[in-house]
Amino acid sequence: MSLFNASSCHGNGVFTSPVEWRSIESHIVCFFFFLIKSEMSSMNRKIIHTLAESISKQVDHFSKTEVECLIREFNLLLGEPVSTGRTVSGLDKERFRSILHNNFGLTDDMIMDLVFRTFDKDNDSFVSVKEWIEGLSIFLRGTLEEKIKYCFQVYDLNGDHYISREEMFHMLKNSLIRQPTEEDPDEGIKDLVEITLKRMDHDHDGRLSFADFEKAVKDENLLLEAFGTCLPDIMSADAFELRVFQEPAEL
């Protein structure tokens, strides 16, 4: 059927009025907009499928279908589809911090910034879609060994492969709630650092190596997040997975 309504024309093909022409023109524009939108949607699905195929081969704990869901969630959080033509394609620190707070209940700004740094493996100040999925694979479903490595990386503030007294003090001071009646809260934190070292510093060198941290956590799992909450609780993790994996949004 023709897009043009024959009753709107005389025998010579001239439209009877501008109003009729504007109506037909509007329908034509809508028709082509629909075609373009459908084509873009199809292209986006192909991009997501191809990307998921690649990432799922490099990341543990997630199926290909789950990776596709995480890519769609990333797109929603980013506000636009992943595209190879963009200069920057990632979550910045502010948006990432908001995600950690709103979805996983993290509240310590310093720890959230350290989690961002741990996810951002290439140190470009953005968490890419691949870094997002790699990070979440441990954040949500990592083994104890993987989570030990992850937490140690978060707590190693200067990246020298040790957690020093100063770093412990800084993190504990930032995370503990101060009591208004305390005259010198720093002294209490220093005491806590010494107690922690006594418990975890197995080679007695005044700092925690990865080996120290790993042994201490395996002996007592509660020490995994000794210097601040950097993993989601079970309820938050389950709620995130339920929403993202069972109700994928098609972009």
PDB file of C-alpha atoms in Angstrom:
ATOM      1  CA  MET A   1       0.000   0.000   0.000  1.00  0.00           C
ATOM      2  CA  SER A   2       1.296   3.474  -0.892  1.00  0.00           C
ATOM      3  CA  LEU A   3       2.319   5.883   1.851  1.00  0.00           C
ATOM      4  CA  PHE A   4       0.309   8.552   0.039  1.00  0.00           C
ATOM      5  CA  ASN A   5      -3.431   8.618   0.331  1.00  0.00           C
ATOM      6  CA  ALA A   6      -4.922   8.912  -3.184  1.00  0.00           C
ATOM      7  CA  SER A   7      -7.937  10.837  -1.869  1.00  0.00           C
ATOM      8  CA  SER A   8      -5.585  13.642  -0.875  1.00  0.00           C
ATOM      9  CA  CYS A   9      -4.591  14.350  -4.463  1.00  0.00           C
ATOM     10  CA  HIS A  10      -6.281  15.549  -7.623  1.00  0.00           C
ATOM     11  CA  GLY A  11      -5.812  13.634 -10.825  1.00  0.00           C
ATOM     12  CA  ASN A  12      -2.680  15.628 -11.601  1.00  0.00           C
ATOM     13  CA  GLY A  13      -1.051  14.508  -8.257  1.00  0.00           C
ATOM     14  CA  VAL A  14      -1.233  17.890  -6.536  1.00  0.00           C
ATOM     15  CA  PHE A  15      -2.198  17.811  -2.834  1.00  0.00           C
ATOM     16  CA  THR A  16      -5.415  19.572  -2.010  1.00  0.00           C
ATOM     17  CA  SER A  17      -4.102  21.363   1.097  1.00  0.00           C
ATOM     18  CA  PRO A  18      -0.950  22.000   3.191  1.00  0.00           C
ATOM     19  CA  VAL A  19      -2.657  20.401   6.186  1.00  0.00           C
ATOM     20  CA  GLU A  20      -2.945  17.085   4.377  1.00  0.00           C
ATOM     21  CA  TRP A  21       0.678  17.276   3.243  1.00  0.00           C
ATOM     22  CA  ARG A  22       1.922  17.975   6.793  1.00  0.00           C
ATOM     23  CA  SER A  23      -0.009  14.960   8.055  1.00  0.00           C
ATOM     24  CA  ILE A  24       1.530  12.679   5.436  1.00  0.00           C
ATOM     25  CA  GLU A  25       4.975  14.163   6.004  1.00  0.00           C
ATOM     26  CA  SER A  26       4.636  13.477   9.737  1.00  0.00           C
ATOM     27  CA  HIS A  27       3.747   9.836   9.061  1.00  0.00           C
ATOM     28  CA  ILE A  28       6.738   9.469   6.751  1.00  0.00           C
ATOM     29  CA  VAL A  29       9.106  10.900   9.384  1.00  0.00           C
ATOM     30  CA  CYS A  30       7.695   8.564  12.041  1.00  0.00           C
ATOM     31  CA  PHE A  31       8.058   5.597   9.697  1.00  0.00           C
ATOM     32  CA  PHE A  32      11.733   6.296   8.976  1.00  0.00           C
ATOM     33  CA  PHE A  33      12.414   7.046  12.658  1.00  0.00           C
ATOM     34  CA  PHE A  34      10.983   3.637  13.503  1.00  0.00           C
ATOM     35  CA  LEU A  35      13.226   1.976  10.914  1.00  0.00           C
ATOM     36  CA  ILE A  36      16.333   3.757  12.230  1.00  0.00           C
ATOM     37  CA  LYS A  37      15.472   2.950  15.844  1.00  0.00           C
ATOM     38  CA  SER A  38      14.899  -0.710  14.997  1.00  0.00           C
ATOM     39  CA  GLU A  39      18.209  -0.877  13.126  1.00  0.00           C
ATOM     40  CA  MET A  40      20.098   0.748  16.019  1.00  0.00           C
ATOM     41  CA  SER A  41      18.475  -1.623  18.503  1.00  0.00           C
ATOM     42  CA  SER A  42      19.482  -4.585  16.362  1.00  0.00           C
ATOM     43  CA  MET A  43      23.064  -3.262  16.092  1.00  0.00           C
ATOM     44  CA  ASN A  44      23.247  -2.722  19.851  1.00  0.00           C
ATOM     45  CA  ARG A  45      22.080  -6.287  20.506  1.00  0.00           C
ATOM     46  CA  LYS A  46      24.801  -7.572  18.182  1.00  0.00           C
ATOM     47  CA  ILE A  47      27.451  -5.450  19.934  1.00  0.00           C
ATOM     48  CA  ILE A  48      26.339  -6.726  23.353  1.00  0.00           C
ATOM     49  CA  HIS A  49      26.272 -10.325  22.112  1.00  0.00           C
ATOM     50  CA  THR A  50      29.775 -10.078  20.613  1.00  0.00           C
ATOM     51  CA  LEU A  51      31.178  -8.319  23.679  1.00  0.00           C
ATOM     52  CA  ALA A  52      29.605 -10.854  26.038  1.00  0.00           C
ATOM     53  CA  GLU A  53      31.052 -13.692  23.960  1.00  0.00           C
ATOM     54  CA  SER A  54      34.540 -12.252  24.382  1.00  0.00           C
ATOM     55  CA  ILE A  55      34.335 -11.249  28.069  1.00  0.00           C
ATOM     56  CA  SER A  56      32.685 -14.486  29.223  1.00  0.00           C
ATOM     57  CA  LYS A  57      35.754 -16.400  28.005  1.00  0.00           C
ATOM     58  CA  GLN A  58      38.024 -14.291  30.237  1.00  0.00           C
ATOM     59  CA  VAL A  59      35.942 -13.982  33.419  1.00  0.00           C
ATOM     60  CA  ASP A  60      35.039 -16.677  35.946  1.00  0.00           C
ATOM     61  CA  HIS A  61      31.736 -17.132  37.813  1.00  0.00           C
ATOM     62  CA  PHE A  62      29.384 -15.604  35.215  1.00  0.00           C
ATOM     63  CA  SER A  63      27.671 -17.312  32.286  1.00  0.00           C
ATOM     64  CA  LYS A  64      27.518 -15.646  28.871  1.00  0.00           C
ATOM     65  CA  THR A  65      23.878 -14.736  29.461  1.00  0.00           C
ATOM     66  CA  GLU A  66      24.746 -13.165  32.816  1.00  0.00           C
ATOM     67  CA  VAL A  67      27.571 -11.200  31.190  1.00  0.00           C
ATOM     68  CA  GLU A  68      25.066  -9.838  28.654  1.00  0.00           C
ATOM     69  CA  CYS A  69      22.820  -8.738  31.550  1.00  0.00           C
ATOM     70  CA  LEU A  70      25.758  -7.012  33.251  1.00  0.00           C
ATOM     71  CA  ILE A  71      26.636  -5.191  30.024  1.00  0.00           C
ATOM     72  CA  ARG A  72      23.046  -3.922  29.776  1.00  0.00           C
ATOM     73  CA  GLU A  73      23.173  -2.810  33.414  1.00  0.00           C
ATOM     74  CA  PHE A  74      26.469  -1.048  32.712  1.00  0.00           C
ATOM     75  CA  ASN A  75      24.830   0.757  29.789  1.00  0.00           C
ATOM     76  CA  LEU A  76      21.976   1.881  32.011  1.00  0.00           C
ATOM     77  CA  LEU A  77      24.357   3.129  34.701  1.00  0.00           C
ATOM     78  CA  LEU A  78      26.546   4.827  32.131  1.00  0.00           C
ATOM     79  CA  GLY A  79      23.562   6.417  30.455  1.00  0.00           C
ATOM     80  CA  GLU A  80      24.513   5.364  26.927  1.00  0.00           C
ATOM     81  CA  PRO A  81      25.420   2.159  25.052  1.00  0.00           C
ATOM     82  CA  VAL A  82      28.965   0.839  24.945  1.00  0.00           C
ATOM     83  CA  SER A  83      30.542   1.935  21.695  1.00  0.00           C
ATOM     84  CA  THR A  84      33.980   1.403  20.215  1.00  0.00           C
ATOM     85  CA  GLY A  85      33.823   4.907  18.730  1.00  0.00           C
ATOM     86  CA  ARG A  86      33.779   6.763  22.040  1.00  0.00           C
ATOM     87  CA  THR A  87      36.906   8.295  23.513  1.00  0.00           C
ATOM     88  CA  VAL A  88      35.899   7.411  27.071  1.00  0.00           C
ATOM     89  CA  SER A  89      33.683   4.448  27.862  1.00  0.00           C
ATOM     90  CA  GLY A  90      33.455   3.924  31.563  1.00  0.00           C
ATOM     91  CA  LEU A  91      32.132   4.824  34.984  1.00  0.00           C
ATOM     92  CA  ASP A  92      33.946   7.671  36.709  1.00  0.00           C
ATOM     93  CA  LYS A  93      34.707   7.653  40.423  1.00  0.00           C
ATOM     94  CA  GLU A  94      31.675   9.693  41.451  1.00  0.00           C
ATOM     95  CA  ARG A  95      29.199   7.516  39.557  1.00  0.00           C
ATOM     96  CA  PHE A  96      30.910   4.327  40.692  1.00  0.00           C
ATOM     97  CA  ARG A  97      30.783   5.466  44.317  1.00  0.00           C
ATOM     98  CA  SER A  98      27.054   6.126  43.927  1.00  0.00           C
ATOM     99  CA  ILE A  99      26.562   2.577  42.599  1.00  0.00           C
ATOM    100  CA  LEU A 100      28.429   1.072  45.551  1.00  0.00           C
ATOM    101  CA  HIS A 101      26.330   3.069  47.993  1.00  0.00           C
ATOM    102  CA  ASN A 102      22.905   2.647  46.356  1.00  0.00           C
ATOM    103  CA  ASN A 103      23.218  -0.996  45.290  1.00  0.00           C
ATOM    104  CA  PHE A 104      25.535  -2.533  47.861  1.00  0.00           C
ATOM    105  CA  GLY A 105      25.202  -0.386  50.966  1.00  0.00           C
ATOM    106  CA  LEU A 106      28.830   0.766  51.196  1.00  0.00           C
ATOM    107  CA  THR A 107      29.120   4.044  53.102  1.00  0.00           C
ATOM    108  CA  ASP A 108      32.810   4.776  53.728  1.00  0.00           C
ATOM    109  CA  ASP A 109      33.960   7.268  51.064  1.00  0.00           C
ATOM    110  CA  MET A 110      37.610   6.371  51.466  1.00  0.00           C
ATOM    111  CA  ILE A 111      36.958   2.636  51.113  1.00  0.00           C
ATOM    112  CA  MET A 112      34.680   3.218  48.108  1.00  0.00           C
ATOM    113  CA  ASP A 113      37.468   5.170  46.416  1.00  0.00           C
ATOM    114  CA  LEU A 114      39.845   2.281  47.108  1.00  0.00           C
ATOM    115  CA  VAL A 115      37.349  -0.197  45.656  1.00  0.00           C
ATOM    116  CA  PHE A 116      37.147   2.013  42.553  1.00  0.00           C
ATOM    117  CA  ARG A 117      40.941   1.939  42.267  1.00  0.00           C
ATOM    118  CA  THR A 118      40.920  -1.864  42.565  1.00  0.00           C
ATOM    119  CA  PHE A 119      38.297  -2.234  39.815  1.00  0.00           C
ATOM    120  CA  ASP A 120      40.129   0.293  37.590  1.00  0.00           C
ATOM    121  CA  LYS A 121      42.969  -2.022  36.637  1.00  0.00           C
ATOM    122  CA  ASP A 122      44.431   0.156  33.889  1.00  0.00           C
ATOM    123  CA  ASN A 123      44.399   3.286  36.104  1.00  0.00           C
ATOM    124  CA  ASP A 124      42.694   5.498  33.526  1.00  0.00           C
ATOM    125  CA  SER A 125      40.231   6.914  36.106  1.00  0.00           C
ATOM    126  CA  PHE A 126      37.293   5.042  34.538  1.00  0.00           C
ATOM    127  CA  VAL A 127      35.888   1.563  35.122  1.00  0.00           C
ATOM    128  CA  SER A 128      35.317   0.045  31.681  1.00  0.00           C
ATOM    129  CA  VAL A 129      32.653  -2.558  30.976  1.00  0.00           C
ATOM    130  CA  LYS A 130      35.274  -5.330  31.090  1.00  0.00           C
ATOM    131  CA  GLU A 131      36.704  -4.043  34.386  1.00  0.00           C
ATOM    132  CA  TRP A 132      33.152  -3.766  35.723  1.00  0.00           C
ATOM    133  CA  ILE A 133      32.396  -7.433  34.998  1.00  0.00           C
ATOM    134  CA  GLU A 134      35.819  -8.681  36.122  1.00  0.00           C
ATOM    135  CA  GLY A 135      35.462  -6.782  39.388  1.00  0.00           C
ATOM    136  CA  LEU A 136      31.903  -7.951  40.011  1.00  0.00           C
ATOM    137  CA  SER A 137      32.877 -11.573  39.422  1.00  0.00           C
ATOM    138  CA  ILE A 138      34.956 -11.393  42.626  1.00  0.00           C
ATOM    139  CA  PHE A 139      32.846  -8.758  44.400  1.00  0.00           C
ATOM    140  CA  LEU A 140      29.711 -10.915  44.095  1.00  0.00           C
ATOM    141  CA  ARG A 141      30.856 -14.504  43.617  1.00  0.00           C
ATOM    142  CA  GLY A 142      34.565 -14.732  44.336  1.00  0.00           C
ATOM    143  CA  THR A 143      36.106 -17.628  46.211  1.00  0.00           C
ATOM    144  CA  LEU A 144      37.670 -16.957  49.613  1.00  0.00           C
ATOM    145  CA  GLU A 145      41.123 -16.904  47.983  1.00  0.00           C
ATOM    146  CA  GLU A 146      39.969 -14.353  45.382  1.00  0.00           C
ATOM    147  CA  LYS A 147      38.358 -12.164  48.009  1.00  0.00           C
ATOM    148  CA  ILE A 148      41.497 -12.261  50.146  1.00  0.00           C
ATOM    149  CA  LYS A 149      43.529 -10.947  47.188  1.00  0.00           C
ATOM    150  CA  TYR A 150      40.880  -8.338  46.443  1.00  0.00           C
ATOM    151  CA  CYS A 151      40.656  -7.044  50.037  1.00  0.00           C
ATOM    152  CA  PHE A 152      44.434  -6.930  50.366  1.00  0.00           C
ATOM    153  CA  GLN A 153      44.619  -4.806  47.192  1.00  0.00           C
ATOM    154  CA  VAL A 154      41.978  -2.459  48.581  1.00  0.00           C
ATOM    155  CA  TYR A 155      43.836  -2.042  51.895  1.00  0.00           C
ATOM    156  CA  ASP A 156      47.295  -1.656  50.357  1.00  0.00           C
ATOM    157  CA  LEU A 157      46.960   2.121  50.039  1.00  0.00           C
ATOM    158  CA  ASN A 158      50.264   2.902  48.338  1.00  0.00           C
ATOM    159  CA  GLY A 159      50.557  -0.295  46.297  1.00  0.00           C
ATOM    160  CA  ASP A 160      53.818  -1.479  47.858  1.00  0.00           C
ATOM    161  CA  HIS A 161      52.387  -4.953  48.614  1.00  0.00           C
ATOM    162  CA  TYR A 162      52.250  -4.337  52.353  1.00  0.00           C
ATOM    163  CA  ILE A 163      49.706  -2.921  54.779  1.00  0.00           C
ATOM    164  CA  SER A 164      51.723  -0.700  57.088  1.00  0.00           C
ATOM    165  CA  ARG A 165      50.934   0.585  60.579  1.00  0.00           C
ATOM    166  CA  GLU A 166      50.208   3.995  59.092  1.00  0.00           C
ATOM    167  CA  GLU A 167      47.795   2.561  56.534  1.00  0.00           C
ATOM    168  CA  MET A 168      45.981   0.556  59.213  1.00  0.00           C
ATOM    169  CA  PHE A 169      45.702   3.649  61.387  1.00  0.00           C
ATOM    170  CA  HIS A 170      44.403   5.757  58.501  1.00  0.00           C
ATOM    171  CA  MET A 171      41.737   3.231  57.473  1.00  0.00           C
ATOM    172  CA  LEU A 172      40.581   2.438  61.008  1.00  0.00           C
ATOM    173  CA  LYS A 173      40.439   6.111  61.961  1.00  0.00           C
ATOM    174  CA  ASN A 174      38.344   6.807  58.894  1.00  0.00           C
ATOM    175  CA  SER A 175      35.937   3.907  59.439  1.00  0.00           C
ATOM    176  CA  LEU A 176      35.383   3.908  63.200  1.00  0.00           C
ATOM    177  CA  ILE A 177      32.685   6.104  64.737  1.00  0.00           C
ATOM    178  CA  ARG A 178      34.108   8.657  67.101  1.00  0.00           C
ATOM    179  CA  GLN A 179      32.542   9.033  70.492  1.00  0.00           C
ATOM    180  CA  PRO A 180      32.018  12.692  71.507  1.00  0.00           C
ATOM    181  CA  THR A 181      33.369  11.993  75.000  1.00  0.00           C
ATOM    182  CA  GLU A 182      36.703  10.684  73.778  1.00  0.00           C
ATOM    183  CA  GLU A 183      39.502  13.164  74.507  1.00  0.00           C
ATOM    184  CA  ASP A 184      42.103  11.506  72.306  1.00  0.00           C
ATOM    185  CA  PRO A 185      40.520   8.910  69.981  1.00  0.00           C
ATOM    186  CA  ASP A 186      43.831   8.487  68.127  1.00  0.00           C
ATOM    187  CA  GLU A 187      45.324   6.672  71.116  1.00  0.00           C
ATOM    188  CA  GLY A 188      42.525   4.115  71.036  1.00  0.00           C
ATOM    189  CA  ILE A 189      43.045   3.568  67.328  1.00  0.00           C
ATOM    190  CA  LYS A 190      46.795   3.129  67.838  1.00  0.00           C
ATOM    191  CA  ASP A 191      46.038   0.482  70.450  1.00  0.00           C
ATOM    192  CA  LEU A 192      43.704  -1.258  68.000  1.00  0.00           C
ATOM    193  CA  VAL A 193      46.431  -1.245  65.343  1.00  0.00           C
ATOM    194  CA  GLU A 194      48.843  -2.925  67.757  1.00  0.00           C
ATOM    195  CA  ILE A 195      46.239  -5.545  68.695  1.00  0.00           C
ATOM    196  CA  THR A 196      45.620  -6.207  64.993  1.00  0.00           C
ATOM    197  CA  LEU A 197      49.321  -6.564  64.244  1.00  0.00           C
ATOM    198  CA  LYS A 198      49.741  -8.953  67.153  1.00  0.00           C
ATOM    199  CA  ARG A 199      46.928 -11.063  65.702  1.00  0.00           C
ATOM    200  CA  MET A 200      47.869 -10.911  62.012  1.00  0.00           C
ATOM    201  CA  ASP A 201      51.598 -10.107  61.678  1.00  0.00           C
ATOM    202  CA  HIS A 202      52.949 -13.651  61.634  1.00  0.00           C
ATOM    203  CA  ASP A 203      56.518 -12.774  60.648  1.00  0.00           C
ATOM    204  CA  HIS A 204      56.681  -9.946  63.245  1.00  0.00           C
ATOM    205  CA  ASP A 205      58.090  -7.270  60.947  1.00  0.00           C
ATOM    206  CA  GLY A 206      55.620  -4.580  61.975  1.00  0.00           C
ATOM    207  CA  ARG A 207      53.527  -4.703  58.800  1.00  0.00           C
ATOM    208  CA  LEU A 208      51.234  -7.114  56.960  1.00  0.00           C
ATOM    209  CA  SER A 209      52.442  -8.889  53.857  1.00  0.00           C
ATOM    210  CA  PHE A 210      49.966 -10.726  51.654  1.00  0.00           C
ATOM    211  CA  ALA A 211      51.126 -13.988  53.252  1.00  0.00           C
ATOM    212  CA  ASP A 212      50.369 -12.576  56.726  1.00  0.00           C
ATOM    213  CA  PHE A 213      46.934 -11.364  55.654  1.00  0.00           C
ATOM    214  CA  GLU A 214      46.064 -14.598  53.858  1.00  0.00           C
ATOM    215  CA  LYS A 215      47.025 -16.813  56.803  1.00  0.00           C
ATOM    216  CA  ALA A 216      45.159 -14.630  59.308  1.00  0.00           C
ATOM    217  CA  VAL A 217      41.962 -14.596  57.231  1.00  0.00           C
ATOM    218  CA  LYS A 218      42.060 -18.333  56.578  1.00  0.00           C
ATOM    219  CA  ASP A 219      42.469 -18.895  60.320  1.00  0.00           C
ATOM    220  CA  GLU A 220      39.635 -16.475  61.066  1.00  0.00           C
ATOM    221  CA  ASN A 221      37.381 -15.456  58.162  1.00  0.00           C
ATOM    222  CA  LEU A 222      35.972 -12.470  60.063  1.00  0.00           C
ATOM    223  CA  LEU A 223      39.324 -10.712  59.545  1.00  0.00           C
ATOM    224  CA  LEU A 224      38.702 -10.513  55.779  1.00  0.00           C
ATOM    225  CA  GLU A 225      37.311  -6.960  56.098  1.00  0.00           C
ATOM    226  CA  ALA A 226      39.337  -5.999  59.150  1.00  0.00           C
ATOM    227  CA  PHE A 227      40.108  -2.474  57.907  1.00  0.00           C
ATOM    228  CA  GLY A 228      36.750  -1.485  56.443  1.00  0.00           C
ATOM    229  CA  THR A 229      33.764  -2.911  54.589  1.00  0.00           C
ATOM    230  CA  CYS A 230      34.699  -3.369  50.930  1.00  0.00           C
ATOM    231  CA  LEU A 231      32.386  -6.241  49.978  1.00  0.00           C
ATOM    232  CA  PRO A 232      28.580  -6.331  49.773  1.00  0.00           C
ATOM    233  CA  ASP A 233      26.515  -8.124  52.382  1.00  0.00           C
ATOM    234  CA  ILE A 234      24.640 -11.223  51.227  1.00  0.00           C
ATOM    235  CA  MET A 235      21.254  -9.487  51.043  1.00  0.00           C
ATOM    236  CA  SER A 236      22.557  -6.625  48.870  1.00  0.00           C
ATOM    237  CA  ALA A 237      24.408  -8.992  46.550  1.00  0.00           C
ATOM    238  CA  ASP A 238      21.366 -11.265  46.165  1.00  0.00           C
ATOM    239  CA  ALA A 239      19.057  -8.300  45.501  1.00  0.00           C
ATOM    240  CA  PHE A 240      21.415  -6.952  42.810  1.00  0.00           C
ATOM    241  CA  GLU A 241      21.668 -10.323  41.073  1.00  0.00           C
ATOM    242  CA  LEU A 242      17.913 -10.899  41.242  1.00  0.00           C
ATOM    243  CA  ARG A 243      17.211  -7.548  39.618  1.00  0.00           C
ATOM    244  CA  VAL A 244      19.937  -7.629  36.967  1.00  0.00           C
ATOM    245  CA  PHE A 245      19.866 -11.291  35.966  1.00  0.00           C
ATOM    246  CA  GLN A 246      16.115 -11.941  36.084  1.00  0.00           C
ATOM    247  CA  GLU A 247      14.875  -8.632  34.757  1.00  0.00           C
ATOM    248  CA  PRO A 248      17.341  -7.617  32.020  1.00  0.00           C
ATOM    249  CA  ALA A 249      16.574  -4.274  30.399  1.00  0.00           C
ATOM    250  CA  GLU A 250      16.844  -4.285  26.604  1.00  0.00           C
ATOM    251  CA  LEU A 251      18.589  -1.217  25.216  1.00  0.00           C
TER     252      LEU A 251
END
